[in-house]
Coordinates of N, CA and C in Angstrom, one line a residue:
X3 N 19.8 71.8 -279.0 CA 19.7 72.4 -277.7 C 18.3 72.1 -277.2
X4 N 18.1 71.9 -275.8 CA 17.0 71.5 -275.2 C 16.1 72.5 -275.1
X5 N 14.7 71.9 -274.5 CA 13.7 73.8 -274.5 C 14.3 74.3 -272.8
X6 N 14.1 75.7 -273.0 CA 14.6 76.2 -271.9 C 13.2 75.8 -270.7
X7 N 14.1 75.5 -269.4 CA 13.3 74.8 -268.0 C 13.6 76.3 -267.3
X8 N 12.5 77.1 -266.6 CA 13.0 77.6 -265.7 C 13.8 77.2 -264.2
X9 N 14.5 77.1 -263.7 CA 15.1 76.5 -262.2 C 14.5 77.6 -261.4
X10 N 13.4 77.0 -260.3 CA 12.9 77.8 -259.6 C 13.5 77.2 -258.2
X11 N 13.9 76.1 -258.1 CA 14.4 75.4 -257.2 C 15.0 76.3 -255.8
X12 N 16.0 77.1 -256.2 CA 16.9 78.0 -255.6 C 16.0 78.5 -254.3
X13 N 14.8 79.2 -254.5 CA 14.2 80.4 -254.0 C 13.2 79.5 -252.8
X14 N 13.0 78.2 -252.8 CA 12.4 77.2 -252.3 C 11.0 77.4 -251.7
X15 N 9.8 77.7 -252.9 CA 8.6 77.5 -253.3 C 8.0 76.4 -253.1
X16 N 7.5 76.6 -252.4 CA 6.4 75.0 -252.6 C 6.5 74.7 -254.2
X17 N 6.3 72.9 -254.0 CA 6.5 72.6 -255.3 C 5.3 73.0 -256.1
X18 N 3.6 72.5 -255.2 CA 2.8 73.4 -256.3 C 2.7 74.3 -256.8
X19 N 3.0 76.1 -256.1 CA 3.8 76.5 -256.8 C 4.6 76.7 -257.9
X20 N 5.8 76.3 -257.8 CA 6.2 75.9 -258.5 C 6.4 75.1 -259.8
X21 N 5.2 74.3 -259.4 CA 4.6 73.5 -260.8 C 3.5 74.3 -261.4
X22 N 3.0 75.1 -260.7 CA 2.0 76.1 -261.4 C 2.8 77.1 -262.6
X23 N 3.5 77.5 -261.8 CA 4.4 78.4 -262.6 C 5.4 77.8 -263.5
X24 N 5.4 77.1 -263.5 CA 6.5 75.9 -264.7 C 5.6 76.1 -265.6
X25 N 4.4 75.4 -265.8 CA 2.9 75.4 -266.5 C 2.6 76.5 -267.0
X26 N 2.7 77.7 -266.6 CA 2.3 78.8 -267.3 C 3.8 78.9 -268.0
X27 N 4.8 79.3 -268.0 CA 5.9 79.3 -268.7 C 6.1 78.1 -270.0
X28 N 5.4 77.2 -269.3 CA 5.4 76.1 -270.9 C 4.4 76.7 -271.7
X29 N 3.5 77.0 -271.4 CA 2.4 77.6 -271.9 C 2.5 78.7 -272.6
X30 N 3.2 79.9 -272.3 CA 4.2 80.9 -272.8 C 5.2 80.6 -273.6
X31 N 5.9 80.2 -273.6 CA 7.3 79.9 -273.8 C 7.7 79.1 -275.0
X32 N 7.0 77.8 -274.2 CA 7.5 76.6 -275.0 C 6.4 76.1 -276.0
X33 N 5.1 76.1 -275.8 CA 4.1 75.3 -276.7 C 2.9 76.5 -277.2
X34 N 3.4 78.1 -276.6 CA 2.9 79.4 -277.4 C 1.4 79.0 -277.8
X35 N 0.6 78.5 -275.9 CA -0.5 78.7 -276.5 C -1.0 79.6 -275.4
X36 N -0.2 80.5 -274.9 CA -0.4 81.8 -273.9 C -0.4 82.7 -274.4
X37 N -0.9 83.2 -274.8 CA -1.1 84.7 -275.4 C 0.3 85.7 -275.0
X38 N 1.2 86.6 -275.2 CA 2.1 87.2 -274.2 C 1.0 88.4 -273.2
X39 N 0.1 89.0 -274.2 CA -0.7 90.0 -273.5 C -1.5 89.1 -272.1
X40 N -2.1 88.4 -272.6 CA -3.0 87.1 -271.6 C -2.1 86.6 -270.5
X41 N -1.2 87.0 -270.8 CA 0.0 86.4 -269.8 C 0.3 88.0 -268.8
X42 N 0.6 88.6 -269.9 CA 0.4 90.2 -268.7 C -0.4 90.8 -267.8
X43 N -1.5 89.8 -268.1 CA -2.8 90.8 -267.6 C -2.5 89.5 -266.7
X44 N -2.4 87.9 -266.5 CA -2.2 87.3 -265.5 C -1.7 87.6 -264.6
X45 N -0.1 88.5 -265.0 CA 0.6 88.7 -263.9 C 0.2 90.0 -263.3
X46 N -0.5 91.0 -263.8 CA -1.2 92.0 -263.0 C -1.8 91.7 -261.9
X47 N -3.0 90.6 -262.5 CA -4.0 90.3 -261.8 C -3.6 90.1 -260.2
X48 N -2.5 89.0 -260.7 CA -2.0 87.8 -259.4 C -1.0 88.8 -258.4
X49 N -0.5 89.3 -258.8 CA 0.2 90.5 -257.9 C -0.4 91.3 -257.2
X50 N -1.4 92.1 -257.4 CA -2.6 92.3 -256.4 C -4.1 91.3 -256.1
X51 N -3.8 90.4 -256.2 CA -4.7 89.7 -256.0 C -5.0 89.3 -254.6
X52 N -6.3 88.9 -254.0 CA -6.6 88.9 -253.1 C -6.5 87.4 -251.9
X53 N -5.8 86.4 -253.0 CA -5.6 85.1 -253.2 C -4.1 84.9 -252.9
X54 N -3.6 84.3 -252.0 CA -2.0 84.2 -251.5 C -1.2 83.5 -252.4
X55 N -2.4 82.3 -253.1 CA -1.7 81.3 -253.9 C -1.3 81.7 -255.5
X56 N -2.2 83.0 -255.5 CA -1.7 83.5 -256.8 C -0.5 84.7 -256.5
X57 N -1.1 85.3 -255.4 CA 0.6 86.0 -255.1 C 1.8 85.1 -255.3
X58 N 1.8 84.0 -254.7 CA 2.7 83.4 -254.5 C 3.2 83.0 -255.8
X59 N 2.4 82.0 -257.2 CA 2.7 82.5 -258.3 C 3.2 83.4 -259.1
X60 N 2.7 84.7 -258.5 CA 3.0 85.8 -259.1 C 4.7 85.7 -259.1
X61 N 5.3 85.7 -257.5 CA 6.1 85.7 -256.6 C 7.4 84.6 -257.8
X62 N 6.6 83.7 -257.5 CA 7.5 82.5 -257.8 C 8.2 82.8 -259.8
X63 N 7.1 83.2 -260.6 CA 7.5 83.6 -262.0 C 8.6 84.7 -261.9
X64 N 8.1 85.5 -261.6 CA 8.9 86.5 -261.7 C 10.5 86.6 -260.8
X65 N 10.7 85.8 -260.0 CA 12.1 85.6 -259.4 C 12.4 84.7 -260.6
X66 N 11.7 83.5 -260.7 CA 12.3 82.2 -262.1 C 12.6 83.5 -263.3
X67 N 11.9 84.5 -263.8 CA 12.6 85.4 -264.6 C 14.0 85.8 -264.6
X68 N 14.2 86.6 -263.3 CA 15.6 87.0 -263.2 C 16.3 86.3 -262.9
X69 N 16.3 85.2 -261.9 CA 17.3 84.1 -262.2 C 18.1 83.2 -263.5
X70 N 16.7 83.4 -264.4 CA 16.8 82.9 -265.7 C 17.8 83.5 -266.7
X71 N 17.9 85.0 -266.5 CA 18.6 86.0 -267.2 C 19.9 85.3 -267.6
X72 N 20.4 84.6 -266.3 CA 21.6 84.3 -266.7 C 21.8 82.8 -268.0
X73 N 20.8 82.7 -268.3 CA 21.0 81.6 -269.1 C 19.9 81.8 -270.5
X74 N 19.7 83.4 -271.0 CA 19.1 83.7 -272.2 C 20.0 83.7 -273.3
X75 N 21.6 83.7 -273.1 CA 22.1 83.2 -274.3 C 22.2 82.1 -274.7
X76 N 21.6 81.3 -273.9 CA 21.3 79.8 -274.5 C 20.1 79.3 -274.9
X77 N 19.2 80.0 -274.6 CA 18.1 79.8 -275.5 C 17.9 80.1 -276.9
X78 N 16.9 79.6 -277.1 CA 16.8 79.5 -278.9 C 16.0 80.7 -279.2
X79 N 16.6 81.5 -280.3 CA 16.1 82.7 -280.8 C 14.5 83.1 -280.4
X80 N 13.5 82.3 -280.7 CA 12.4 82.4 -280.7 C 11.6 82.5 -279.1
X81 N 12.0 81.6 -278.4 CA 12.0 81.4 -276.7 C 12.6 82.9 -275.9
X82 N 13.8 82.9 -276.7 CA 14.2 84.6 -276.1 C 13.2 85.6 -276.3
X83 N 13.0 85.7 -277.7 CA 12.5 87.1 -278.2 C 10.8 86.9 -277.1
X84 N 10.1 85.4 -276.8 CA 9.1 85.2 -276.2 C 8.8 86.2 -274.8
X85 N 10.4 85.3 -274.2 CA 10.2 86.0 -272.5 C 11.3 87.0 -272.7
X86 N 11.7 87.9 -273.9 CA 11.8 89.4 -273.8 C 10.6 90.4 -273.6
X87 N 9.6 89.6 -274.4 CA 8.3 90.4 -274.6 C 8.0 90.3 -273.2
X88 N 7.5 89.2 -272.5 CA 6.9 88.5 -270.9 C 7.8 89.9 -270.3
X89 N 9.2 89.9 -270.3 CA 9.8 90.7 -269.1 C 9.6 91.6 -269.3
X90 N 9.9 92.3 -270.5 CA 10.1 94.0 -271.3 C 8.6 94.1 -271.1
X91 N 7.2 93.8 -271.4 CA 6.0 94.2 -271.2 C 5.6 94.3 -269.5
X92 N 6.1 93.6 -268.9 CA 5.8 93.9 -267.6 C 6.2 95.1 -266.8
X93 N 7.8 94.7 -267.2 CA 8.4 96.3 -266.8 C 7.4 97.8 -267.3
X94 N 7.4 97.5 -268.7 CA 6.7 98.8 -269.0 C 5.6 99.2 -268.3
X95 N 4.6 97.7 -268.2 CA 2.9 98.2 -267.6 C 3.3 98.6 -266.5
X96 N 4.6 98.9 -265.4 CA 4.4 99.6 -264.5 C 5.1 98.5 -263.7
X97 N 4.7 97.5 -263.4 CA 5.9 96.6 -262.3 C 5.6 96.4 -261.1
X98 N 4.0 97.0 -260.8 CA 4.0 97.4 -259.2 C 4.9 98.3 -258.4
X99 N 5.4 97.5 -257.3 CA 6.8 98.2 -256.3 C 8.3 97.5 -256.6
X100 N 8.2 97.1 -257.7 CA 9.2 96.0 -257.7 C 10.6 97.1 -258.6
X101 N 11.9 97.1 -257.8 CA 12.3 97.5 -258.3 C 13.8 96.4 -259.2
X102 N 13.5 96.8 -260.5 CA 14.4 96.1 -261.6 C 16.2 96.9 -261.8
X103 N 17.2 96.2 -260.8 CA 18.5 96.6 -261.0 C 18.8 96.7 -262.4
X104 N 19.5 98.2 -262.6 CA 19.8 98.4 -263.8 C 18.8 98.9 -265.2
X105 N 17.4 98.7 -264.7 CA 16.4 99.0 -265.7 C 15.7 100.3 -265.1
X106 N 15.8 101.1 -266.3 CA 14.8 102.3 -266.0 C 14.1 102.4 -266.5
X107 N 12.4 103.2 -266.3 CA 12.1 103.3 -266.8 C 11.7 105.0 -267.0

């Protein structure tokens, strides 16, 4: 099986953007030299941040998350349990305004 790509395509992000956030998810994900915590405190940051291009980051990861849902039974054990921790730790720190169908907290 191949490493998991997020498809961000759908939501139609600028590609930098979009390649920003490909980048940190490789970084996370795939070559695990993103810390998961280091990765939390990113996405705090960028979500209230005062900077549009990191909103928009923020923006762009976190849609490539839920979209992705549908394709975590195809990833390889290690990759999942990765962006379980990325999703499940974000939820917990709180989420901002963002509400998660189905998840309570």
């Amino acid at each position: 099986m191949g490493e998991p790509s997020l498809n961000m395509n759908q939501n139609h992000f600028p590609k930098d953007i979009e390649d920003e956030a490909n980048s940190y998810f490789q970084q996370i994900i795939i070559k695990k030299t993103f810390p998961i915590n280091s990765a939390l405190d990113m996405l705090k940051r960028f979500e209230s941040s005062s900077e549009k291009r990191e909103r928009d980051v923020f923006n762009c990861m976190l849609h490539a998350l839920f979209e992705e849902y549908k394709f975590f039974s195809q990833y390889p054990e290690q990759e999942l349990k990765i962006t379980g921790k990325l999703f499940g730790g974000y939820n917990r720190e709180g989420a901002g305004d963002i509400c998660f169908p189905g998840i309570r907290r």
